[in-house]
Amino acid sequence: MAKLVCWVTLLSLVVFCNSQSEEEGYCTSAADQLMCFKTTLDETNEGDALTTGQGQGIGDIANSKTAGPRGPTLIEDALHLKELAQFDRERIPERVVHAKGAGAYGELHITSDFLEKYSKAAVFRNGSSSPLFLRFSQVAGELGSQDTVRDVRGFAVKVKTEEGIWDLVGNNLPVFFIRDARLFPSFIHTQKRNPQTHLKDTNMAWDFLSLRNESTLMLMYLYSDLGTPASYRRMNGFGVHTFKLVNTEGDSVFARFNWRVNQELRNLTAEEAMGLAGKNPDYLLQDLYENIAQKNFPSWTFTVQILNADEAENLHFNPFDPTKVWFTDEIPEYEVGKLILNKNQNNYFAEVEQSAFDPANMPCGIEPSPDKLLQGRLFSYLDTQYYRLGVNFNHLPVNRPVNKVIANSYRDGHMNYDNDGGMPNYNPNSFMKASALPRYKESTYRLDSDIVDRHEPANDNFFQATQLYESFSETDKIHLAQNLARDLKPVFPFIRERALKNFEAVSSDLFDRLQQIL
Ligand code: HEM
Ligand SMILES: *[C@@H]1O[C@H](CO)[C@@H](O)[C@H](O)[C@H]1NC(C)=O
Ligand SMILES: *[C@@H]1O[C@H](CO)[C@@H](O)[C@H](O)[C@H]1NC(C)=O
Ligand SMILES: *[C@@H]1O[C@H](CO)[C@@H](O)[C@H](O)[C@H]1NC(C)=O
């Protein structure tokens, strides 16, 4: 359906040519977007009149109505006031974390029957395809921050299954900094700006992280070149947490979900990343948009790792600890499907900014594990979205499930777009045929509680960091030491010493390299 579209602009006599897809109307080069828009306008509504939001004609777009040619503006110029008042309300709060991101639509195809025996969720049936929306993001920076700074990247997938939304709100690194949600607000404060100077403050960050040495493994990933991915299309994704899968018999196992990138994995060196942050702060966003517009659709292999209750109980570390990796040589990884991204948003604010992911969104057959970080997340996302977007954000097309929603007791609130008309607004009632779908009824924490209560031995925070370090190539080791040293140099000596002690517990080789550079 692609056609070649060319324009001649009168001012510059430059000819723009673009392969533009007819049905979507977007350009393969983001910089040409307005020209592409013009071609869709020519065909549909050129010559239509501008109106107010209420459909009245505007007439003069540039001059407000005044008392005489040089007089003050009249308050009766309602169109003028509306223009300003509407503008005054354009901003909504940015996400408290992961503020800057890029989104795209796609599909999840299940190509194996492997998960059918573990989970009753229809989304895992072999041969099933579900539409999805994915948002990649930075964690710490604001809405206008640079794409290539060292940070974790969000990998949030909203799968619209026939049984409702499944949000797997993950990252590009397989573990997290902390294991208890109680510390999340404090941790994030150290990644954001100093309350007095309004500057990023490495002392805050390293003070907190060196006091919580369960963060060491995550820091090893983050300060390797994996902390500066070369493209959103060239990084892996991880669900990070352990989830519970429940089948039709009510049997449960524990699972981790991963997205293995099918494009070559590529990262930036610290120097490349810093250069790009200056040259093109929107580097990753542009890369994703243009590749999808050029039909260079990125894809990931959907994989899963499984532990049954006995295996989980006997594992030599706590399987519900999100600061631990399920290394694949220990816990095998099975390919179960493919995720492909194949469509850009038509409007960034409506679709990407107002998208809302929530780890608590799980269809029947997928449940939380007792992971204490996940448990906190089950509360936090909906809570922040009520604040950021308002109570009816689920009415927005990007957030709406594809199956039929009958939530007849959810009523009213700001901007209610679909209020179920005259349907009874209470349950149970005698006037509707709808029956309640079963949900968590089979699930129990029978076996899990023993495992959850386990105390971590003090050395438990380091052994996987040692394994990761030993798996790094010489170049990876050099870059890791350089990246860490660059950040640790300006830090108060007592904090630096404490951080160094943690890296010494990982490897004396790493410690020596850091000492040498510092
Ligand atoms: C207790 C720990 C955590 C809390 C309380 C928390 C809280 C939040 C909040 C409040 C948001 C903003 C949501 C919005 O405004 O729509 C957010 C976004 C996000 N979080 Fe977390 N988070 C936690 C841990 C994690 C972890 C462990 C991961 C990854 C495995 C993660 C991945 C994300 C992603 C990808 C987004 C962006 C979603 C989007 O693209 O809209 N978070 N988080
Ligand atoms: C799963 O589905 C694929 C096609 O989607 C098919 O090739 C394969 O044989 C199926 N596997 C099983 C075990 O049914
Ligand atoms: C970064 O990517 C390069 C390939 O571009 C690879 O050789 C290197 O191992 C990667 N670094 C890490 C830590 O994965
Ligand atoms: C890590 O922290 C724990 C307490 O949270 C402490 O017992 C242990 O000694 C620390 N390890 C190192 C290497 O500092």
PDB file of C-alpha atoms in Angstrom, residues 271-388:
ATOM      1  CA  GLU A 271      31.504   8.519  25.524  1.00  0.00           C
ATOM      2  CA  GLU A 272      29.074   7.763  22.689  1.00  0.00           C
ATOM      3  CA  ALA A 273      26.129   8.106  25.061  1.00  0.00           C
ATOM      4  CA  MET A 274      27.280  11.472  26.407  1.00  0.00           C
ATOM      5  CA  GLY A 275      27.912  12.774  22.890  1.00  0.00           C
ATOM      6  CA  LEU A 276      24.440  11.763  21.708  1.00  0.00           C
ATOM      7  CA  ALA A 277      22.805  13.282  24.787  1.00  0.00           C
ATOM      8  CA  GLY A 278      24.081  16.644  23.530  1.00  0.00           C
ATOM      9  CA  LYS A 279      23.619  16.121  19.801  1.00  0.00           C
ATOM     10  CA  ASN A 280      20.185  14.513  19.812  1.00  0.00           C
ATOM     11  CA  PRO A 281      18.475  14.318  23.207  1.00  0.00           C
ATOM     12  CA  ASP A 282      15.593  12.411  21.569  1.00  0.00           C
ATOM     13  CA  TYR A 283      17.796   9.815  19.920  1.00  0.00           C
ATOM     14  CA  LEU A 284      15.993   6.680  21.114  1.00  0.00           C
ATOM     15  CA  LEU A 285      12.538   8.116  20.527  1.00  0.00           C
ATOM     16  CA  GLN A 286      13.369   9.087  16.947  1.00  0.00           C
ATOM     17  CA  ASP A 287      15.037   5.746  16.254  1.00  0.00           C
ATOM     18  CA  LEU A 288      11.936   3.802  17.296  1.00  0.00           C
ATOM     19  CA  TYR A 289       9.464   6.058  15.483  1.00  0.00           C
ATOM     20  CA  GLU A 290      11.352   6.109  12.197  1.00  0.00           C
ATOM     21  CA  ASN A 291      12.126   2.401  12.114  1.00  0.00           C
ATOM     22  CA  ILE A 292       8.480   1.524  12.619  1.00  0.00           C
ATOM     23  CA  ALA A 293       7.432   4.147  10.049  1.00  0.00           C
ATOM     24  CA  GLN A 294       9.909   2.558   7.592  1.00  0.00           C
ATOM     25  CA  LYS A 295       8.283  -0.818   8.309  1.00  0.00           C
ATOM     26  CA  ASN A 296      11.481  -2.074   9.886  1.00  0.00           C
ATOM     27  CA  PHE A 297       9.398  -3.723  12.599  1.00  0.00           C
ATOM     28  CA  PRO A 298      11.322  -4.792  15.714  1.00  0.00           C
ATOM     29  CA  SER A 299      10.493  -8.056  17.446  1.00  0.00           C
ATOM     30  CA  TRP A 300      11.310  -9.980  20.600  1.00  0.00           C
ATOM     31  CA  THR A 301      11.089 -13.659  21.504  1.00  0.00           C
ATOM     32  CA  PHE A 302       8.817 -14.191  24.485  1.00  0.00           C
ATOM     33  CA  THR A 303      10.388 -16.641  26.935  1.00  0.00           C
ATOM     34  CA  VAL A 304       9.441 -18.029  30.300  1.00  0.00           C
ATOM     35  CA  GLN A 305      11.236 -19.713  33.193  1.00  0.00           C
ATOM     36  CA  ILE A 306       9.321 -22.003  35.534  1.00  0.00           C
ATOM     37  CA  LEU A 307       9.849 -23.318  39.061  1.00  0.00           C
ATOM     38  CA  ASN A 308       7.365 -25.606  40.750  1.00  0.00           C
ATOM     39  CA  ALA A 309       6.710 -25.191  44.483  1.00  0.00           C
ATOM     40  CA  ASP A 310       9.318 -27.812  45.499  1.00  0.00           C
ATOM     41  CA  GLU A 311      11.981 -26.343  43.257  1.00  0.00           C
ATOM     42  CA  ALA A 312      11.173 -22.876  44.576  1.00  0.00           C
ATOM     43  CA  GLU A 313      11.402 -24.030  48.161  1.00  0.00           C
ATOM     44  CA  ASN A 314      14.733 -25.784  47.624  1.00  0.00           C
ATOM     45  CA  LEU A 315      16.383 -23.123  45.515  1.00  0.00           C
ATOM     46  CA  HIS A 316      19.602 -21.855  47.102  1.00  0.00           C
ATOM     47  CA  PHE A 317      18.294 -18.289  47.061  1.00  0.00           C
ATOM     48  CA  ASN A 318      14.886 -16.738  47.588  1.00  0.00           C
ATOM     49  CA  PRO A 319      13.054 -17.107  44.243  1.00  0.00           C
ATOM     50  CA  PHE A 320      10.800 -14.147  45.106  1.00  0.00           C
ATOM     51  CA  ASP A 321      13.705 -11.753  45.590  1.00  0.00           C
ATOM     52  CA  PRO A 322      13.721  -9.234  42.702  1.00  0.00           C
ATOM     53  CA  THR A 323      17.403  -8.417  43.360  1.00  0.00           C
ATOM     54  CA  LYS A 324      18.277 -11.948  42.188  1.00  0.00           C
ATOM     55  CA  VAL A 325      18.478 -13.197  38.601  1.00  0.00           C
ATOM     56  CA  TRP A 326      17.091 -16.514  37.529  1.00  0.00           C
ATOM     57  CA  PHE A 327      20.232 -17.276  35.487  1.00  0.00           C
ATOM     58  CA  THR A 328      19.218 -19.431  32.524  1.00  0.00           C
ATOM     59  CA  ASP A 329      21.962 -22.022  33.001  1.00  0.00           C
ATOM     60  CA  GLU A 330      20.338 -22.810  36.345  1.00  0.00           C
ATOM     61  CA  ILE A 331      16.660 -22.297  35.530  1.00  0.00           C
ATOM     62  CA  PRO A 332      15.985 -23.082  31.866  1.00  0.00           C
ATOM     63  CA  GLU A 333      14.269 -20.636  29.607  1.00  0.00           C
ATOM     64  CA  TYR A 334      11.563 -21.750  27.144  1.00  0.00           C
ATOM     65  CA  GLU A 335      10.502 -19.895  24.013  1.00  0.00           C
ATOM     66  CA  VAL A 336       6.762 -19.484  23.916  1.00  0.00           C
ATOM     67  CA  GLY A 337       6.028 -16.679  21.483  1.00  0.00           C
ATOM     68  CA  LYS A 338       6.929 -13.559  19.628  1.00  0.00           C
ATOM     69  CA  LEU A 339       6.222  -9.882  20.209  1.00  0.00           C
ATOM     70  CA  ILE A 340       6.286  -7.563  17.201  1.00  0.00           C
ATOM     71  CA  LEU A 341       5.860  -3.781  17.064  1.00  0.00           C
ATOM     72  CA  ASN A 342       4.266  -2.588  13.825  1.00  0.00           C
ATOM     73  CA  LYS A 343       2.435   0.717  14.289  1.00  0.00           C
ATOM     74  CA  ASN A 344       3.275   4.160  15.621  1.00  0.00           C
ATOM     75  CA  GLN A 345       0.939   6.326  17.615  1.00  0.00           C
ATOM     76  CA  ASN A 346      -1.151   8.850  15.732  1.00  0.00           C
ATOM     77  CA  ASN A 347      -1.010  11.326  18.612  1.00  0.00           C
ATOM     78  CA  TYR A 348       1.681  11.229  21.276  1.00  0.00           C
ATOM     79  CA  PHE A 349      -0.221  12.811  24.146  1.00  0.00           C
ATOM     80  CA  ALA A 350      -3.490  10.933  23.661  1.00  0.00           C
ATOM     81  CA  GLU A 351      -1.882   7.553  23.236  1.00  0.00           C
ATOM     82  CA  VAL A 352       1.619   7.459  24.751  1.00  0.00           C
ATOM     83  CA  GLU A 353       1.425  10.062  27.514  1.00  0.00           C
ATOM     84  CA  GLN A 354      -2.013   8.955  28.662  1.00  0.00           C
ATOM     85  CA  SER A 355      -1.265   5.243  28.507  1.00  0.00           C
ATOM     86  CA  ALA A 356      -1.480   3.650  31.927  1.00  0.00           C
ATOM     87  CA  PHE A 357       0.249   0.394  32.868  1.00  0.00           C
ATOM     88  CA  ASP A 358      -0.381  -1.403  36.125  1.00  0.00           C
ATOM     89  CA  PRO A 359       1.289  -4.627  37.339  1.00  0.00           C
ATOM     90  CA  ALA A 360      -1.997  -5.478  39.089  1.00  0.00           C
ATOM     91  CA  ASN A 361      -3.667  -5.937  35.686  1.00  0.00           C
ATOM     92  CA  MET A 362      -3.576  -9.705  35.253  1.00  0.00           C
ATOM     93  CA  PRO A 363      -6.127 -11.979  33.623  1.00  0.00           C
ATOM     94  CA  CYS A 364      -7.212 -15.163  35.365  1.00  0.00           C
ATOM     95  CA  GLY A 365      -4.330 -17.680  35.370  1.00  0.00           C
ATOM     96  CA  ILE A 366      -1.577 -15.114  36.082  1.00  0.00           C
ATOM     97  CA  GLU A 367      -1.181 -13.986  39.696  1.00  0.00           C
ATOM     98  CA  PRO A 368       1.325 -12.170  41.855  1.00  0.00           C
ATOM     99  CA  SER A 369       3.950 -14.080  43.838  1.00  0.00           C
ATOM    100  CA  PRO A 370       4.786 -12.945  47.377  1.00  0.00           C
ATOM    101  CA  ASP A 371       7.668 -10.771  46.023  1.00  0.00           C
ATOM    102  CA  LYS A 372       7.560  -7.766  48.375  1.00  0.00           C
ATOM    103  CA  LEU A 373       8.509  -5.307  45.663  1.00  0.00           C
ATOM    104  CA  LEU A 374       5.748  -6.546  43.376  1.00  0.00           C
ATOM    105  CA  GLN A 375       3.257  -6.433  46.246  1.00  0.00           C
ATOM    106  CA  GLY A 376       3.902  -2.685  46.687  1.00  0.00           C
ATOM    107  CA  ARG A 377       3.581  -2.090  42.959  1.00  0.00           C
ATOM    108  CA  LEU A 378       0.146  -3.718  42.992  1.00  0.00           C
ATOM    109  CA  PHE A 379      -1.064  -0.665  44.932  1.00  0.00           C
ATOM    110  CA  SER A 380       1.046   2.169  43.555  1.00  0.00           C
ATOM    111  CA  TYR A 381       0.219   2.302  39.835  1.00  0.00           C
ATOM    112  CA  LEU A 382      -3.565   2.643  39.956  1.00  0.00           C
ATOM    113  CA  ASP A 383      -3.184   5.118  42.793  1.00  0.00           C
ATOM    114  CA  THR A 384      -0.822   7.355  40.799  1.00  0.00           C
ATOM    115  CA  GLN A 385      -2.981   7.053  37.661  1.00  0.00           C
ATOM    116  CA  TYR A 386      -6.058   8.295  39.525  1.00  0.00           C
ATOM    117  CA  TYR A 387      -3.964  11.345  40.373  1.00  0.00           C
ATOM    118  CA  ARG A 388      -2.172  11.740  37.030  1.00  0.00           C
TER     119      ARG A 388
END
